[in-house]
Amino acid sequence: MTPDQWTAIDDLWQWLDANRAHGGREGLLLRMLKLTEEVGEVAQAVIGATGQNPRKGTTHTWDDVQSELCDVVITALVALRTLTPDAREVFAEHLGRVRERSVGAPAGRTPSP
């Protein structure tokens, strides 16, 4: 992610934090649950794009699915930022580990032990 994207995540986190209805542990748990809601919207969009509900027919497009997936990513990154001010570093390190174990180390880098 670019620095501008992380700035946007920080801005969203600050806005949500300033306008939260619940604080403390309850607020934290509700922030994490928001991710489940967004994933459900992806499922709804896929079902709508494929016309799997015969009562409703085709109600969404694959562009809608893309948009809902973006909402999942944004919500997950804001949730991560809620857990740690070091979200940028935590995400970068985790992505590096997942990449390494999946496709190998980037060219010019030796795998970590």
mmCIF file of N, CA and C in Angstrom:
data_model
loop_
_atom_site.group_PDB
_atom_site.id
_atom_site.type_symbol
_atom_site.label_atom_id
_atom_site.label_comp_id
_atom_site.label_asym_id
_atom_site.label_seq_id
_atom_site.Cartn_x
_atom_site.Cartn_y
_atom_site.Cartn_z
ATOM 1 N N MET A 1 0.836 -1.183 0.000
ATOM 2 C CA MET A 1 0.000 0.000 0.000
ATOM 3 C C MET A 1 0.881 1.246 0.000
ATOM 4 N N THR A 2 0.386 2.262 -0.628
ATOM 5 C CA THR A 2 1.136 3.516 -0.678
ATOM 6 C C THR A 2 0.939 4.301 0.624
ATOM 7 N N PRO A 3 1.847 5.243 0.886
ATOM 8 C CA PRO A 3 1.668 6.092 2.073
ATOM 9 C C PRO A 3 0.318 6.823 2.074
ATOM 10 N N ASP A 4 -0.136 7.263 0.889
ATOM 11 C CA ASP A 4 -1.436 7.936 0.807
ATOM 12 C C ASP A 4 -2.574 7.012 1.219
ATOM 13 N N GLN A 5 -2.481 5.738 0.856
ATOM 14 C CA GLN A 5 -3.519 4.783 1.246
ATOM 15 C C GLN A 5 -3.522 4.582 2.758
ATOM 16 N N TRP A 6 -2.338 4.513 3.349
ATOM 17 C CA TRP A 6 -2.274 4.376 4.807
ATOM 18 C C TRP A 6 -2.776 5.639 5.495
ATOM 19 N N THR A 7 -2.527 6.802 4.903
ATOM 20 C CA THR A 7 -3.065 8.044 5.455
ATOM 21 C C THR A 7 -4.586 7.998 5.440
ATOM 22 N N ALA A 8 -5.162 7.480 4.363
ATOM 23 C CA ALA A 8 -6.622 7.345 4.281
ATOM 24 C C ALA A 8 -7.139 6.394 5.363
ATOM 25 N N ILE A 9 -6.434 5.282 5.598
ATOM 26 C CA ILE A 9 -6.830 4.339 6.644
ATOM 27 C C ILE A 9 -6.776 5.027 8.004
ATOM 28 N N ASP A 10 -5.702 5.775 8.260
ATOM 29 C CA ASP A 10 -5.590 6.516 9.521
ATOM 30 C C ASP A 10 -6.720 7.536 9.662
ATOM 31 N N ASP A 11 -7.043 8.232 8.573
ATOM 32 C CA ASP A 11 -8.133 9.215 8.610
ATOM 33 C C ASP A 11 -9.464 8.541 8.941
ATOM 34 N N LEU A 12 -9.730 7.405 8.309
ATOM 35 C CA LEU A 12 -10.968 6.675 8.586
ATOM 36 C C LEU A 12 -11.001 6.185 10.026
ATOM 37 N N TRP A 13 -9.874 5.671 10.510
ATOM 38 C CA TRP A 13 -9.803 5.205 11.897
ATOM 39 C C TRP A 13 -10.096 6.347 12.861
ATOM 40 N N GLN A 14 -9.464 7.507 12.628
ATOM 41 C CA GLN A 14 -9.681 8.662 13.506
ATOM 42 C C GLN A 14 -11.144 9.107 13.480
ATOM 43 N N TRP A 15 -11.735 9.135 12.298
ATOM 44 C CA TRP A 15 -13.130 9.542 12.163
ATOM 45 C C TRP A 15 -14.048 8.566 12.895
ATOM 46 N N LEU A 16 -13.818 7.276 12.696
ATOM 47 C CA LEU A 16 -14.631 6.268 13.391
ATOM 48 C C LEU A 16 -14.433 6.343 14.900
ATOM 49 N N ASP A 17 -13.200 6.535 15.325
ATOM 50 C CA ASP A 17 -12.908 6.601 16.752
ATOM 51 C C ASP A 17 -13.591 7.805 17.401
ATOM 52 N N ALA A 18 -13.619 8.919 16.700
ATOM 53 C CA ALA A 18 -14.244 10.129 17.231
ATOM 54 C C ALA A 18 -15.768 10.030 17.250
ATOM 55 N N ASN A 19 -16.325 9.160 16.422
ATOM 56 C CA ASN A 19 -17.779 9.064 16.291
ATOM 57 C C ASN A 19 -18.335 7.715 16.743
ATOM 58 N N ARG A 20 -17.594 7.005 17.571
ATOM 59 C CA ARG A 20 -18.036 5.682 17.991
ATOM 60 C C ARG A 20 -19.167 5.786 19.013
ATOM 61 N N ALA A 21 -20.079 4.844 18.917
ATOM 62 C CA ALA A 21 -21.193 4.787 19.858
ATOM 63 C C ALA A 21 -20.802 4.044 21.122
ATOM 64 N N HIS A 22 -19.802 3.163 21.014
ATOM 65 C CA HIS A 22 -19.373 2.338 22.145
ATOM 66 C C HIS A 22 -17.857 2.378 22.244
ATOM 67 N N GLY A 23 -17.364 2.475 23.445
ATOM 68 C CA GLY A 23 -15.934 2.485 23.665
ATOM 69 C C GLY A 23 -15.464 1.204 24.314
ATOM 70 N N GLY A 24 -14.192 1.200 24.695
ATOM 71 C CA GLY A 24 -13.624 0.073 25.418
ATOM 72 C C GLY A 24 -13.675 -1.228 24.641
ATOM 73 N N ARG A 25 -13.768 -2.299 25.404
ATOM 74 C CA ARG A 25 -13.768 -3.640 24.810
ATOM 75 C C ARG A 25 -14.961 -3.861 23.877
ATOM 76 N N GLU A 26 -16.108 -3.337 24.263
ATOM 77 C CA GLU A 26 -17.298 -3.491 23.429
ATOM 78 C C GLU A 26 -17.098 -2.815 22.069
ATOM 79 N N GLY A 27 -16.560 -1.605 22.086
ATOM 80 C CA GLY A 27 -16.297 -0.905 20.834
ATOM 81 C C GLY A 27 -15.303 -1.645 19.962
ATOM 82 N N LEU A 28 -14.277 -2.209 20.591
ATOM 83 C CA LEU A 28 -13.280 -2.987 19.857
ATOM 84 C C LEU A 28 -13.924 -4.211 19.204
ATOM 85 N N LEU A 29 -14.732 -4.929 19.958
ATOM 86 C CA LEU A 29 -15.392 -6.119 19.413
ATOM 87 C C LEU A 29 -16.353 -5.759 18.279
ATOM 88 N N LEU A 30 -17.077 -4.669 18.440
ATOM 89 C CA LEU A 30 -17.986 -4.243 17.378
ATOM 90 C C LEU A 30 -17.232 -3.846 16.118
ATOM 91 N N ARG A 31 -16.054 -3.237 16.281
ATOM 92 C CA ARG A 31 -15.230 -2.879 15.123
ATOM 93 C C ARG A 31 -14.802 -4.144 14.377
ATOM 94 N N MET A 32 -14.461 -5.207 15.119
ATOM 95 C CA MET A 32 -14.066 -6.465 14.485
ATOM 96 C C MET A 32 -15.267 -7.124 13.799
ATOM 97 N N LEU A 33 -16.438 -7.046 14.415
ATOM 98 C CA LEU A 33 -17.640 -7.637 13.831
ATOM 99 C C LEU A 33 -18.049 -6.954 12.524
ATOM 100 N N LYS A 34 -17.703 -5.699 12.377
ATOM 101 C CA LYS A 34 -18.008 -4.976 11.144
ATOM 102 C C LYS A 34 -17.413 -5.692 9.936
ATOM 103 N N LEU A 35 -16.294 -6.348 10.132
ATOM 104 C CA LEU A 35 -15.666 -7.100 9.048
ATOM 105 C C LEU A 35 -16.575 -8.234 8.572
ATOM 106 N N THR A 36 -17.209 -8.923 9.497
ATOM 107 C CA THR A 36 -18.143 -9.999 9.133
ATOM 108 C C THR A 36 -19.305 -9.451 8.319
ATOM 109 N N GLU A 37 -19.802 -8.300 8.701
ATOM 110 C CA GLU A 37 -20.886 -7.674 7.946
ATOM 111 C C GLU A 37 -20.458 -7.412 6.503
ATOM 112 N N GLU A 38 -19.264 -6.872 6.338
ATOM 113 C CA GLU A 38 -18.771 -6.557 4.990
ATOM 114 C C GLU A 38 -18.566 -7.824 4.154
ATOM 115 N N VAL A 39 -18.068 -8.887 4.764
ATOM 116 C CA VAL A 39 -17.899 -10.153 4.035
ATOM 117 C C VAL A 39 -19.265 -10.680 3.595
ATOM 118 N N GLY A 40 -20.260 -10.524 4.453
ATOM 119 C CA GLY A 40 -21.619 -10.933 4.081
ATOM 120 C C GLY A 40 -22.130 -10.161 2.873
ATOM 121 N N GLU A 41 -21.751 -8.902 2.766
ATOM 122 C CA GLU A 41 -22.165 -8.104 1.612
ATOM 123 C C GLU A 41 -21.483 -8.582 0.333
ATOM 124 N N VAL A 42 -20.258 -9.102 0.450
ATOM 125 C CA VAL A 42 -19.606 -9.717 -0.718
ATOM 126 C C VAL A 42 -20.423 -10.925 -1.163
ATOM 127 N N ALA A 43 -20.799 -11.769 -0.211
ATOM 128 C CA ALA A 43 -21.592 -12.961 -0.541
ATOM 129 C C ALA A 43 -22.909 -12.565 -1.199
ATOM 130 N N GLN A 44 -23.567 -11.567 -0.659
ATOM 131 C CA GLN A 44 -24.828 -11.105 -1.227
ATOM 132 C C GLN A 44 -24.632 -10.619 -2.666
ATOM 133 N N ALA A 45 -23.550 -9.885 -2.908
ATOM 134 C CA ALA A 45 -23.278 -9.379 -4.253
ATOM 135 C C ALA A 45 -22.969 -10.510 -5.226
ATOM 136 N N VAL A 46 -22.218 -11.527 -4.781
ATOM 137 C CA VAL A 46 -21.916 -12.674 -5.661
ATOM 138 C C VAL A 46 -23.208 -13.416 -6.004
ATOM 139 N N ILE A 47 -24.037 -13.645 -4.996
ATOM 140 C CA ILE A 47 -25.319 -14.318 -5.246
ATOM 141 C C ILE A 47 -26.159 -13.483 -6.207
ATOM 142 N N GLY A 48 -26.156 -12.173 -6.018
ATOM 143 C CA GLY A 48 -26.907 -11.298 -6.912
ATOM 144 C C GLY A 48 -26.334 -11.231 -8.311
ATOM 145 N N ALA A 49 -25.016 -11.288 -8.432
ATOM 146 C CA ALA A 49 -24.374 -11.227 -9.752
ATOM 147 C C ALA A 49 -24.581 -12.507 -10.547
ATOM 148 N N THR A 50 -24.721 -13.623 -9.835
ATOM 149 C CA THR A 50 -24.898 -14.903 -10.520
ATOM 150 C C THR A 50 -26.369 -15.294 -10.644
ATOM 151 N N GLY A 51 -27.266 -14.493 -10.068
ATOM 152 C CA GLY A 51 -28.697 -14.795 -10.161
ATOM 153 C C GLY A 51 -29.094 -16.048 -9.414
ATOM 154 N N GLN A 52 -28.380 -16.371 -8.345
ATOM 155 C CA GLN A 52 -28.625 -17.626 -7.617
ATOM 156 C C GLN A 52 -29.920 -17.636 -6.818
ATOM 157 N N ASN A 53 -30.492 -16.477 -6.570
ATOM 158 C CA ASN A 53 -31.776 -16.439 -5.872
ATOM 159 C C ASN A 53 -32.870 -16.285 -6.925
ATOM 160 N N PRO A 54 -33.604 -17.381 -7.216
ATOM 161 C CA PRO A 54 -34.601 -17.320 -8.298
ATOM 162 C C PRO A 54 -35.725 -16.319 -8.019
ATOM 163 N N ARG A 55 -35.967 -16.037 -6.775
ATOM 164 C CA ARG A 55 -37.010 -15.074 -6.431
ATOM 165 C C ARG A 55 -36.582 -13.656 -6.807
ATOM 166 N N LYS A 56 -35.293 -13.362 -6.699
ATOM 167 C CA LYS A 56 -34.799 -12.013 -6.973
ATOM 168 C C LYS A 56 -34.158 -11.868 -8.348
ATOM 169 N N GLY A 57 -33.597 -12.960 -8.888
ATOM 170 C CA GLY A 57 -32.904 -12.873 -10.168
ATOM 171 C C GLY A 57 -31.549 -12.197 -10.025
ATOM 172 N N THR A 58 -31.074 -11.604 -11.094
ATOM 173 C CA THR A 58 -29.779 -10.921 -11.088
ATOM 174 C C THR A 58 -29.978 -9.518 -10.537
ATOM 175 N N THR A 59 -29.359 -9.258 -9.399
ATOM 176 C CA THR A 59 -29.549 -7.980 -8.707
ATOM 177 C C THR A 59 -28.261 -7.172 -8.571
ATOM 178 N N HIS A 60 -27.120 -7.783 -8.869
ATOM 179 C CA HIS A 60 -25.829 -7.127 -8.717
ATOM 180 C C HIS A 60 -24.981 -7.390 -9.953
ATOM 181 N N THR A 61 -23.880 -6.651 -10.046
ATOM 182 C CA THR A 61 -22.906 -6.855 -11.119
ATOM 183 C C THR A 61 -21.586 -7.280 -10.486
ATOM 184 N N TRP A 62 -20.659 -7.712 -11.332
ATOM 185 C CA TRP A 62 -19.329 -8.048 -10.814
ATOM 186 C C TRP A 62 -18.598 -6.791 -10.357
ATOM 187 N N ASP A 63 -18.977 -5.631 -10.884
ATOM 188 C CA ASP A 63 -18.431 -4.379 -10.349
ATOM 189 C C ASP A 63 -18.879 -4.175 -8.904
ATOM 190 N N ASP A 64 -20.121 -4.574 -8.600
ATOM 191 C CA ASP A 64 -20.599 -4.506 -7.218
ATOM 192 C C ASP A 64 -19.768 -5.415 -6.316
ATOM 193 N N VAL A 65 -19.428 -6.596 -6.817
ATOM 194 C CA VAL A 65 -18.602 -7.528 -6.044
ATOM 195 C C VAL A 65 -17.238 -6.899 -5.773
ATOM 196 N N GLN A 66 -16.642 -6.295 -6.794
ATOM 197 C CA GLN A 66 -15.353 -5.626 -6.610
ATOM 198 C C GLN A 66 -15.444 -4.549 -5.534
ATOM 199 N N SER A 67 -16.498 -3.762 -5.588
ATOM 200 C CA SER A 67 -16.689 -2.694 -4.608
ATOM 201 C C SER A 67 -16.819 -3.251 -3.195
ATOM 202 N N GLU A 68 -17.569 -4.326 -3.052
ATOM 203 C CA GLU A 68 -17.750 -4.944 -1.731
ATOM 204 C C GLU A 68 -16.431 -5.546 -1.228
ATOM 205 N N LEU A 69 -15.638 -6.117 -2.131
ATOM 206 C CA LEU A 69 -14.327 -6.632 -1.724
ATOM 207 C C LEU A 69 -13.422 -5.503 -1.242
ATOM 208 N N CYS A 70 -13.484 -4.362 -1.910
ATOM 209 C CA CYS A 70 -12.707 -3.205 -1.455
ATOM 210 C C CYS A 70 -13.149 -2.790 -0.051
ATOM 211 N N ASP A 71 -14.466 -2.822 0.200
ATOM 212 C CA ASP A 71 -14.963 -2.496 1.537
ATOM 213 C C ASP A 71 -14.415 -3.458 2.586
ATOM 214 N N VAL A 72 -14.282 -4.743 2.229
ATOM 215 C CA VAL A 72 -13.713 -5.723 3.157
ATOM 216 C C VAL A 72 -12.269 -5.364 3.486
ATOM 217 N N VAL A 73 -11.488 -5.040 2.467
ATOM 218 C CA VAL A 73 -10.077 -4.692 2.675
ATOM 219 C C VAL A 73 -9.958 -3.444 3.549
ATOM 220 N N ILE A 74 -10.733 -2.422 3.237
ATOM 221 C CA ILE A 74 -10.691 -1.180 4.020
ATOM 222 C C ILE A 74 -11.082 -1.457 5.467
ATOM 223 N N THR A 75 -12.154 -2.197 5.657
ATOM 224 C CA THR A 75 -12.629 -2.504 7.010
ATOM 225 C C THR A 75 -11.597 -3.309 7.780
ATOM 226 N N ALA A 76 -10.949 -4.258 7.120
ATOM 227 C CA ALA A 76 -9.920 -5.064 7.789
ATOM 228 C C ALA A 76 -8.731 -4.200 8.191
ATOM 229 N N LEU A 77 -8.314 -3.301 7.319
ATOM 230 C CA LEU A 77 -7.173 -2.444 7.648
ATOM 231 C C LEU A 77 -7.509 -1.450 8.754
ATOM 232 N N VAL A 78 -8.731 -0.945 8.770
ATOM 233 C CA VAL A 78 -9.148 -0.058 9.862
ATOM 234 C C VAL A 78 -9.213 -0.851 11.169
ATOM 235 N N ALA A 79 -9.686 -2.093 11.102
ATOM 236 C CA ALA A 79 -9.716 -2.943 12.300
ATOM 237 C C ALA A 79 -8.297 -3.191 12.808
ATOM 238 N N LEU A 80 -7.379 -3.472 11.889
ATOM 239 C CA LEU A 80 -5.986 -3.669 12.278
ATOM 240 C C LEU A 80 -5.423 -2.401 12.909
ATOM 241 N N ARG A 81 -5.735 -1.254 12.325
ATOM 242 C CA ARG A 81 -5.278 0.028 12.882
ATOM 243 C C ARG A 81 -5.874 0.266 14.270
ATOM 244 N N THR A 82 -7.067 -0.239 14.495
ATOM 245 C CA THR A 82 -7.705 -0.132 15.806
ATOM 246 C C THR A 82 -6.924 -0.918 16.850
ATOM 247 N N LEU A 83 -6.361 -2.041 16.440
ATOM 248 C CA LEU A 83 -5.601 -2.887 17.364
ATOM 249 C C LEU A 83 -4.201 -2.368 17.632
ATOM 250 N N THR A 84 -3.608 -1.694 16.644
ATOM 251 C CA THR A 84 -2.216 -1.253 16.815
ATOM 252 C C THR A 84 -1.931 -0.004 15.987
ATOM 253 N N PRO A 85 -1.218 0.948 16.568
ATOM 254 C CA PRO A 85 -0.793 2.105 15.766
ATOM 255 C C PRO A 85 0.263 1.716 14.735
ATOM 256 N N ASP A 86 0.838 0.530 14.875
ATOM 257 C CA ASP A 86 1.852 0.037 13.936
ATOM 258 C C ASP A 86 1.243 -0.834 12.838
ATOM 259 N N ALA A 87 0.001 -0.575 12.470
ATOM 260 C CA ALA A 87 -0.707 -1.398 11.484
ATOM 261 C C ALA A 87 0.070 -1.529 10.180
ATOM 262 N N ARG A 88 0.669 -0.446 9.729
ATOM 263 C CA ARG A 88 1.431 -0.439 8.474
ATOM 264 C C ARG A 88 2.546 -1.480 8.513
ATOM 265 N N GLU A 89 3.316 -1.482 9.596
ATOM 266 C CA GLU A 89 4.439 -2.409 9.734
ATOM 267 C C GLU A 89 3.952 -3.843 9.950
ATOM 268 N N VAL A 90 2.935 -4.000 10.781
ATOM 269 C CA VAL A 90 2.375 -5.335 11.050
ATOM 270 C C VAL A 90 1.885 -5.958 9.750
ATOM 271 N N PHE A 91 1.162 -5.180 8.946
ATOM 272 C CA PHE A 91 0.638 -5.694 7.683
ATOM 273 C C PHE A 91 1.768 -6.033 6.712
ATOM 274 N N ALA A 92 2.741 -5.147 6.582
ATOM 275 C CA ALA A 92 3.851 -5.376 5.650
ATOM 276 C C ALA A 92 4.626 -6.638 6.024
ATOM 277 N N GLU A 93 4.908 -6.812 7.308
ATOM 278 C CA GLU A 93 5.637 -8.002 7.751
ATOM 279 C C GLU A 93 4.827 -9.274 7.501
ATOM 280 N N HIS A 94 3.541 -9.221 7.805
ATOM 281 C CA HIS A 94 2.702 -10.411 7.612
ATOM 282 C C HIS A 94 2.567 -10.745 6.129
ATOM 283 N N LEU A 95 2.352 -9.731 5.303
ATOM 284 C CA LEU A 95 2.258 -9.949 3.857
ATOM 285 C C LEU A 95 3.550 -10.569 3.331
ATOM 286 N N GLY A 96 4.687 -10.095 3.816
ATOM 287 C CA GLY A 96 5.971 -10.658 3.402
ATOM 288 C C GLY A 96 6.088 -12.133 3.766
ATOM 289 N N ARG A 97 5.653 -12.486 4.983
ATOM 290 C CA ARG A 97 5.707 -13.898 5.399
ATOM 291 C C ARG A 97 4.784 -14.766 4.550
ATOM 292 N N VAL A 98 3.585 -14.280 4.286
ATOM 293 C CA VAL A 98 2.633 -15.043 3.464
ATOM 294 C C VAL A 98 3.174 -15.209 2.051
ATOM 295 N N ARG A 99 3.732 -14.145 1.496
ATOM 296 C CA ARG A 99 4.298 -14.224 0.148
ATOM 297 C C ARG A 99 5.432 -15.234 0.106
ATOM 298 N N GLU A 100 6.320 -15.152 1.089
ATOM 299 C CA GLU A 100 7.491 -16.031 1.111
ATOM 300 C C GLU A 100 7.088 -17.500 1.198
ATOM 301 N N ARG A 101 6.150 -17.817 2.060
ATOM 302 C CA ARG A 101 5.770 -19.227 2.203
ATOM 303 C C ARG A 101 4.907 -19.713 1.037
ATOM 304 N N SER A 102 4.317 -18.773 0.296
ATOM 305 C CA SER A 102 3.460 -19.155 -0.826
ATOM 306 C C SER A 102 4.208 -19.211 -2.150
ATOM 307 N N VAL A 103 4.950 -18.157 -2.466
ATOM 308 C CA VAL A 103 5.611 -18.085 -3.777
ATOM 309 C C VAL A 103 7.111 -17.993 -3.679
ATOM 310 N N GLY A 104 7.638 -17.959 -2.472
ATOM 311 C CA GLY A 104 9.080 -17.874 -2.291
ATOM 312 C C GLY A 104 9.533 -16.445 -2.074
ATOM 313 N N ALA A 105 10.780 -16.329 -1.728
ATOM 314 C CA ALA A 105 11.368 -15.017 -1.446
ATOM 315 C C ALA A 105 11.471 -14.218 -2.734
ATOM 316 N N PRO A 106 11.307 -12.888 -2.656
ATOM 317 C CA PRO A 106 11.512 -12.055 -3.838
ATOM 318 C C PRO A 106 12.935 -12.212 -4.369
ATOM 319 N N ALA A 107 13.119 -11.968 -5.621
ATOM 320 C CA ALA A 107 14.440 -12.062 -6.246
ATOM 321 C C ALA A 107 15.443 -11.220 -5.483
ATOM 322 N N GLY A 108 16.610 -11.789 -5.233
ATOM 323 C CA GLY A 108 17.669 -11.079 -4.539
ATOM 324 C C GLY A 108 17.578 -11.147 -3.028
ATOM 325 N N ARG A 109 16.611 -11.879 -2.513
ATOM 326 C CA ARG A 109 16.461 -12.002 -1.064
ATOM 327 C C ARG A 109 16.515 -13.461 -0.680
ATOM 328 N N THR A 110 17.198 -13.756 0.388
ATOM 329 C CA THR A 110 17.230 -15.127 0.862
ATOM 330 C C THR A 110 16.060 -15.349 1.811
ATOM 331 N N PRO A 111 15.481 -16.539 1.785
ATOM 332 C CA PRO A 111 14.351 -16.819 2.678
ATOM 333 C C PRO A 111 14.780 -16.717 4.138
ATOM 334 N N SER A 112 13.836 -16.247 4.975
ATOM 335 C CA SER A 112 14.143 -16.186 6.415
ATOM 336 C C SER A 112 13.946 -17.570 7.018
ATOM 337 N N PRO A 113 14.676 -17.839 8.116
ATOM 338 C CA PRO A 113 14.609 -19.173 8.718
ATOM 339 C C PRO A 113 13.257 -19.485 9.308
#
